Short mmCIF file of C-alpha atoms in Angstrom, two decimals:
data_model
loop_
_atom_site.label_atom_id
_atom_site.label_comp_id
_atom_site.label_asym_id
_atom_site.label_seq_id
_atom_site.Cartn_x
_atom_site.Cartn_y
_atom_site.Cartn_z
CA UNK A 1 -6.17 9.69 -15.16
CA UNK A 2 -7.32 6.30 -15.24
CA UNK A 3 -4.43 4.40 -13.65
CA UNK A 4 -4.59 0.69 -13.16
CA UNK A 5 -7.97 -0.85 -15.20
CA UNK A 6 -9.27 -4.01 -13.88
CA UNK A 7 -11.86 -6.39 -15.66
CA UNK A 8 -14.30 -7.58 -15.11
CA UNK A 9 -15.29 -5.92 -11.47
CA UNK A 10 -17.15 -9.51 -10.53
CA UNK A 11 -17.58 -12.55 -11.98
CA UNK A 12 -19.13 -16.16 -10.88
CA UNK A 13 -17.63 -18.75 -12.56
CA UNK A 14 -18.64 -22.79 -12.32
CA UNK A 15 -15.78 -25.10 -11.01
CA UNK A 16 -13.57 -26.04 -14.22
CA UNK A 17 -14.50 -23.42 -16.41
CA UNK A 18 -12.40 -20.52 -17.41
CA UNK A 19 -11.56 -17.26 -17.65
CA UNK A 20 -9.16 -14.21 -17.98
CA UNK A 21 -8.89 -11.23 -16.07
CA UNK A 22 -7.31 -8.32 -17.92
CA UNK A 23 -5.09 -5.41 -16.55
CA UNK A 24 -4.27 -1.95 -18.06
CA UNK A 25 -2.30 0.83 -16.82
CA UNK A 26 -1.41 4.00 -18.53
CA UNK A 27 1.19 5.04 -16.27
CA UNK A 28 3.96 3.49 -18.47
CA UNK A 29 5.25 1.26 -15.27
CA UNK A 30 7.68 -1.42 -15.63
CA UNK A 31 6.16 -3.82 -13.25
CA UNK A 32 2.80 -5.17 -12.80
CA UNK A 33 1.78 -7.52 -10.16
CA UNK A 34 -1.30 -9.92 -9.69
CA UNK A 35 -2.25 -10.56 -5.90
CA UNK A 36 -5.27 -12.44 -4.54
CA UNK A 37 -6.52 -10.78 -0.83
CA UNK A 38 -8.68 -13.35 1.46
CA UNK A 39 -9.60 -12.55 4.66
CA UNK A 40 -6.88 -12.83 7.55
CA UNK A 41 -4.59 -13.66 4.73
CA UNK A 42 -3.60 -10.27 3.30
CA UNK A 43 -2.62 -9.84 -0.14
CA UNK A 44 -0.33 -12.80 -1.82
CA UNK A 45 1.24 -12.40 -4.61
CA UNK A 46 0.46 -15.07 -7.50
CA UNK A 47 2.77 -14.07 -10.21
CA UNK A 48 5.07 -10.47 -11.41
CA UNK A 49 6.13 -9.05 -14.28
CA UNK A 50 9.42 -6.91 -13.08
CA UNK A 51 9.51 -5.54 -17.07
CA UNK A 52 8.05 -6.63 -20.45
CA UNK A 53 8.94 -9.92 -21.29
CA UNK A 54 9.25 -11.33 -18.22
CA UNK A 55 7.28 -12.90 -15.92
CA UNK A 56 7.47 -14.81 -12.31
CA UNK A 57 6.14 -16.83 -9.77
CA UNK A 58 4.72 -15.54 -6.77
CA UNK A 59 3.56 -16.86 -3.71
CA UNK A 60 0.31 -18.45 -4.94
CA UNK A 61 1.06 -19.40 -8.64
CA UNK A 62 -0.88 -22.86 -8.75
CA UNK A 63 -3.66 -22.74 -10.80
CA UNK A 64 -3.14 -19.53 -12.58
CA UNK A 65 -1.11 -18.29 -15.58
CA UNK A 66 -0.07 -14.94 -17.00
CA UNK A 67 0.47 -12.90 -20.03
CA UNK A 68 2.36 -9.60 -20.11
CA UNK A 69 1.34 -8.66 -23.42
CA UNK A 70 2.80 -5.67 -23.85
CA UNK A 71 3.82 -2.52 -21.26
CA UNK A 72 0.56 -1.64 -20.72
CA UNK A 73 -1.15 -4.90 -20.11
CA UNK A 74 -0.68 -8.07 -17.73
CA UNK A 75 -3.58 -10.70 -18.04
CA UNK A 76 -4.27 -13.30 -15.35
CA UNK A 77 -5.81 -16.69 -16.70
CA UNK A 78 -7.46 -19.21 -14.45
CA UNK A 79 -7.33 -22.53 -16.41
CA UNK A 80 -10.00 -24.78 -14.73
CA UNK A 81 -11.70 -23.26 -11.97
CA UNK A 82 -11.99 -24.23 -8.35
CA UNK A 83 -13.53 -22.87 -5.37
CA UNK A 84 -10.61 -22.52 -3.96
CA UNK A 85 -9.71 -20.21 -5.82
CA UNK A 86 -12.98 -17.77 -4.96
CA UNK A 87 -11.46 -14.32 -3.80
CA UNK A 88 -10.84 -10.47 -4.30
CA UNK A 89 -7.97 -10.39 -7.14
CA UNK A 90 -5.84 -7.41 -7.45
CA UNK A 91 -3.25 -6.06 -10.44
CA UNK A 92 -0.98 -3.31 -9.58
CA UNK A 93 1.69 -1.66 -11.51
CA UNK A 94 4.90 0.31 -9.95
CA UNK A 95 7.56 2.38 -12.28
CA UNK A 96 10.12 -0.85 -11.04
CA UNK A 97 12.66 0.40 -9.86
CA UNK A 98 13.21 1.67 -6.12
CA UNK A 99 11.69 5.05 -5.28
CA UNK A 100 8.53 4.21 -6.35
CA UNK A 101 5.12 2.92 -4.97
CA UNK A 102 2.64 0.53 -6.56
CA UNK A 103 -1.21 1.46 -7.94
CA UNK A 104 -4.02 -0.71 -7.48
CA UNK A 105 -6.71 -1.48 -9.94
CA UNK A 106 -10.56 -1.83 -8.01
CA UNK A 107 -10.61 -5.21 -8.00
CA UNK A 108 -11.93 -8.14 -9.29
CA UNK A 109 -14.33 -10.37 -7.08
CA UNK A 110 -14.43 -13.78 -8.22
CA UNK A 111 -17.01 -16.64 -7.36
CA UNK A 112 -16.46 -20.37 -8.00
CA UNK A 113 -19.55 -22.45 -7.28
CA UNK B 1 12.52 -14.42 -0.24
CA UNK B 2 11.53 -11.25 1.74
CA UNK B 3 8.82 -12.09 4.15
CA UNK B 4 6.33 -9.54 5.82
CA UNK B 5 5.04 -9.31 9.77
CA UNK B 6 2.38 -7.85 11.02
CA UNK B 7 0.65 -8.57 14.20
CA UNK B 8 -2.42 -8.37 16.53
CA UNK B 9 -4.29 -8.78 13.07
CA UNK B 10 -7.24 -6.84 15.23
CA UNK B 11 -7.34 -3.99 16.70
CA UNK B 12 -10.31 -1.97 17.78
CA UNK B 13 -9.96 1.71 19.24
CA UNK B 14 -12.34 4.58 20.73
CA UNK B 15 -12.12 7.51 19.19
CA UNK B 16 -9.04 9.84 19.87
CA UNK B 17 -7.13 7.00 21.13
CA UNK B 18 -3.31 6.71 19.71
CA UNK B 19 -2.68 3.74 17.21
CA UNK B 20 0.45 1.83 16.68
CA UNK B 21 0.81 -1.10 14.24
CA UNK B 22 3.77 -3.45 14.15
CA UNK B 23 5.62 -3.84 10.69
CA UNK B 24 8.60 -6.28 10.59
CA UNK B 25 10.67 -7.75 7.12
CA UNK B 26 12.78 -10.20 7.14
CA UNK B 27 14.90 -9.29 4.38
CA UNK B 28 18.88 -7.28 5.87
CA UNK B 29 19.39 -5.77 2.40
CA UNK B 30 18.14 -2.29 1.43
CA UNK B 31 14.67 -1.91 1.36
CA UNK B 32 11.77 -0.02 0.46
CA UNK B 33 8.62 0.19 2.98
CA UNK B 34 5.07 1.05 2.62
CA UNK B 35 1.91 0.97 4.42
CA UNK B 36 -1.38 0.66 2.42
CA UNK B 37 -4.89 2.24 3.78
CA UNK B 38 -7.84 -0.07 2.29
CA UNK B 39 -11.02 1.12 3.43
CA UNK B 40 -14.18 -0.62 2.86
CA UNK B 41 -15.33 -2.00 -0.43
CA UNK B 42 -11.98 -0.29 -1.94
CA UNK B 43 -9.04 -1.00 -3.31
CA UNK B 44 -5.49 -0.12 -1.77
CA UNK B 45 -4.08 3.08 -1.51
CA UNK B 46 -0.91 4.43 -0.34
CA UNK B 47 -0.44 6.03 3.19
CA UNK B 48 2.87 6.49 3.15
CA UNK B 49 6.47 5.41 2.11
CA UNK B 50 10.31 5.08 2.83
CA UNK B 51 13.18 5.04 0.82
CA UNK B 52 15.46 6.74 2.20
CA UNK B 53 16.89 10.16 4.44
CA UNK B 54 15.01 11.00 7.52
CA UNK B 55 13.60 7.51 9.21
CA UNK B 56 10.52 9.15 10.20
CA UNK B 57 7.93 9.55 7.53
CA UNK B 58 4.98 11.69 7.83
CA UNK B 59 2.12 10.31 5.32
CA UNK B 60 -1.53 11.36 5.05
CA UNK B 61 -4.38 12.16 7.08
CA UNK B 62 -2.00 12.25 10.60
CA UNK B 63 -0.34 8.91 10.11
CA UNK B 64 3.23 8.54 10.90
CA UNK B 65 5.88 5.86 10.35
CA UNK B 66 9.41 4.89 11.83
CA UNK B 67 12.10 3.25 10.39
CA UNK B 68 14.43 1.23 12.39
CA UNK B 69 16.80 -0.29 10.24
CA UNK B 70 18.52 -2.36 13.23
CA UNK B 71 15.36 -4.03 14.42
CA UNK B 72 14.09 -4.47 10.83
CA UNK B 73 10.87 -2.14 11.76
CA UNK B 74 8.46 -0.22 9.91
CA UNK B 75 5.64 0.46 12.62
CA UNK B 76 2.69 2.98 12.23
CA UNK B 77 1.63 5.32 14.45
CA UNK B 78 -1.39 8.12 14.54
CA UNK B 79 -1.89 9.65 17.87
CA UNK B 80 -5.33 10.33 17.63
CA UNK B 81 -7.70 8.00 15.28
CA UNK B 82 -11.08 9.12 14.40
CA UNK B 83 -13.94 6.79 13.37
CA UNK B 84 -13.19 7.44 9.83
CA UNK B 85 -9.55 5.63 10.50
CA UNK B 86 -11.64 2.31 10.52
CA UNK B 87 -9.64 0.19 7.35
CA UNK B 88 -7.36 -2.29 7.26
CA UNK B 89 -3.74 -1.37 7.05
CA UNK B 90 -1.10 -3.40 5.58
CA UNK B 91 2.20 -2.93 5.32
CA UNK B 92 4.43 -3.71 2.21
CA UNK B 93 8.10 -4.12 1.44
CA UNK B 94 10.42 -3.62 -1.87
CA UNK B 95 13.66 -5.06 -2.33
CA UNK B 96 16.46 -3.43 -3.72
CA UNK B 97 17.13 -4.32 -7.12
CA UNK B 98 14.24 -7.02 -6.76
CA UNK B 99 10.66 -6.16 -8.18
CA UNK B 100 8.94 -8.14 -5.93
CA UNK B 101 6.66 -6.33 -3.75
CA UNK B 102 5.40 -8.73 -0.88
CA UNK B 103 2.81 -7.76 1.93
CA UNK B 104 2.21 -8.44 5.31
CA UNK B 105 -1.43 -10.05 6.70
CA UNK B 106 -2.58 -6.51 7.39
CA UNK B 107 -4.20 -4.90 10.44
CA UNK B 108 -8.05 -5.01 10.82
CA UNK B 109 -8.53 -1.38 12.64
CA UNK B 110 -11.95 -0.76 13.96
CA UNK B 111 -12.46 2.59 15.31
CA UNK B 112 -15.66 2.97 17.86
CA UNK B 113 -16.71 6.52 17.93
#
């Protein structure tokens, strides 16, 4: 059972370049969630997708966009890079409704020098 | 929107001592709780969960957790940690009817054996 796929598992990026991070789960989950974790901060949400088609702002959405491009996939796009945005990023997916608990992917460390 | 607490972001233990971590939410609706286990290097996974029925919910590996709807609580408890307990915990918190899954700072728990 693979579960949530994250890639790539690290990257180092140079400040204004770009890239997207890609999310797959097999689980056939309505929502899917992109969080960014930095120390003492816990994990903040940057943007949701409560069901295909949808998507919304989380905590954190500056700088980033998403894609839910289809049920099984929710990509994460960082426009122009900054070192602020250097971190451990995060996609989970939960079924959507109540009564059910979220899956993590590994992670993706990111570096912006 | 819901909002996540967790305090004493630090907490370091000997071996066979009992462990209790704060959880509060700020949301009075129904809710869904959930603490998350990350252990080094990895990626969340779940400890354990409430929806609903009994308001004390027995998860993995010994831990415990106790809903208290009127103080808006969610705290953990194990009442004997073991070096291998060393993680950081966070706790997490679903809104009825809302997708939006929003965590608290987490708990940095270092266990000295």
């Amino acid at each position: 059972n693979a579960g949530v796929t994250q890639t790539p598992k690290f990257q180092v990026l140079k400040t204004g370049q770009s890239m997207t991070l890609q999310c797959a789960q097999d689980m056939n989950h309505n929502s899917m969630y992109w969080y960014r974790q930095d120390p003492g901060m816990g994990l903040r949400l940057i943007y949701y997708s409560a069901s295909e088609g949808t998507t919304d702002k989380g905590e954190v959405p500056n700088g980033y966009n998403v894609s839910r491009l289809n049920k099984r996939e929710f990509s994460l796009r960082l426009e122009s890079a900054a070192p602020s945005q250097t971190s451990v990023y995060f996609c989970a997916s939960s079924g959507g409704q109540t009564h059910t608990e979220a899956f993590f992917g590994q992670g993706t460390r990111l570096t912006v020098v | 929107a819901q909002s996540v607490s967790q305090h004493n972001h630090h907490v370091i233990l000997s071996e066979a001592a009992s462990l209790e971590l704060g959880c509060n939410y700020s949301y009075g609706g129904t809710v869904n709780l959930f603490w998350y286990v990350q252990y080094p290097g990895q990626h969340l996974q779940l400890l354990l969960k409430y929806f609903s029925g009994d308001p004390l919910v027995k998860g993995i590996k010994g831990f415990e957790a106790e809903f208290i709807k009127s103080k808006f609580s969610f705290n953990l408890r194990k009442p004997s940690v073991q070096w291998s307990d060393t993680a950081e915990y966070f706790c997490a918190v679903i809104v009825y009817g809302n997708n939006r899954l929003a965590f608290g700072k987490g708990n940095q728990v270092v266990v000295i054996p």
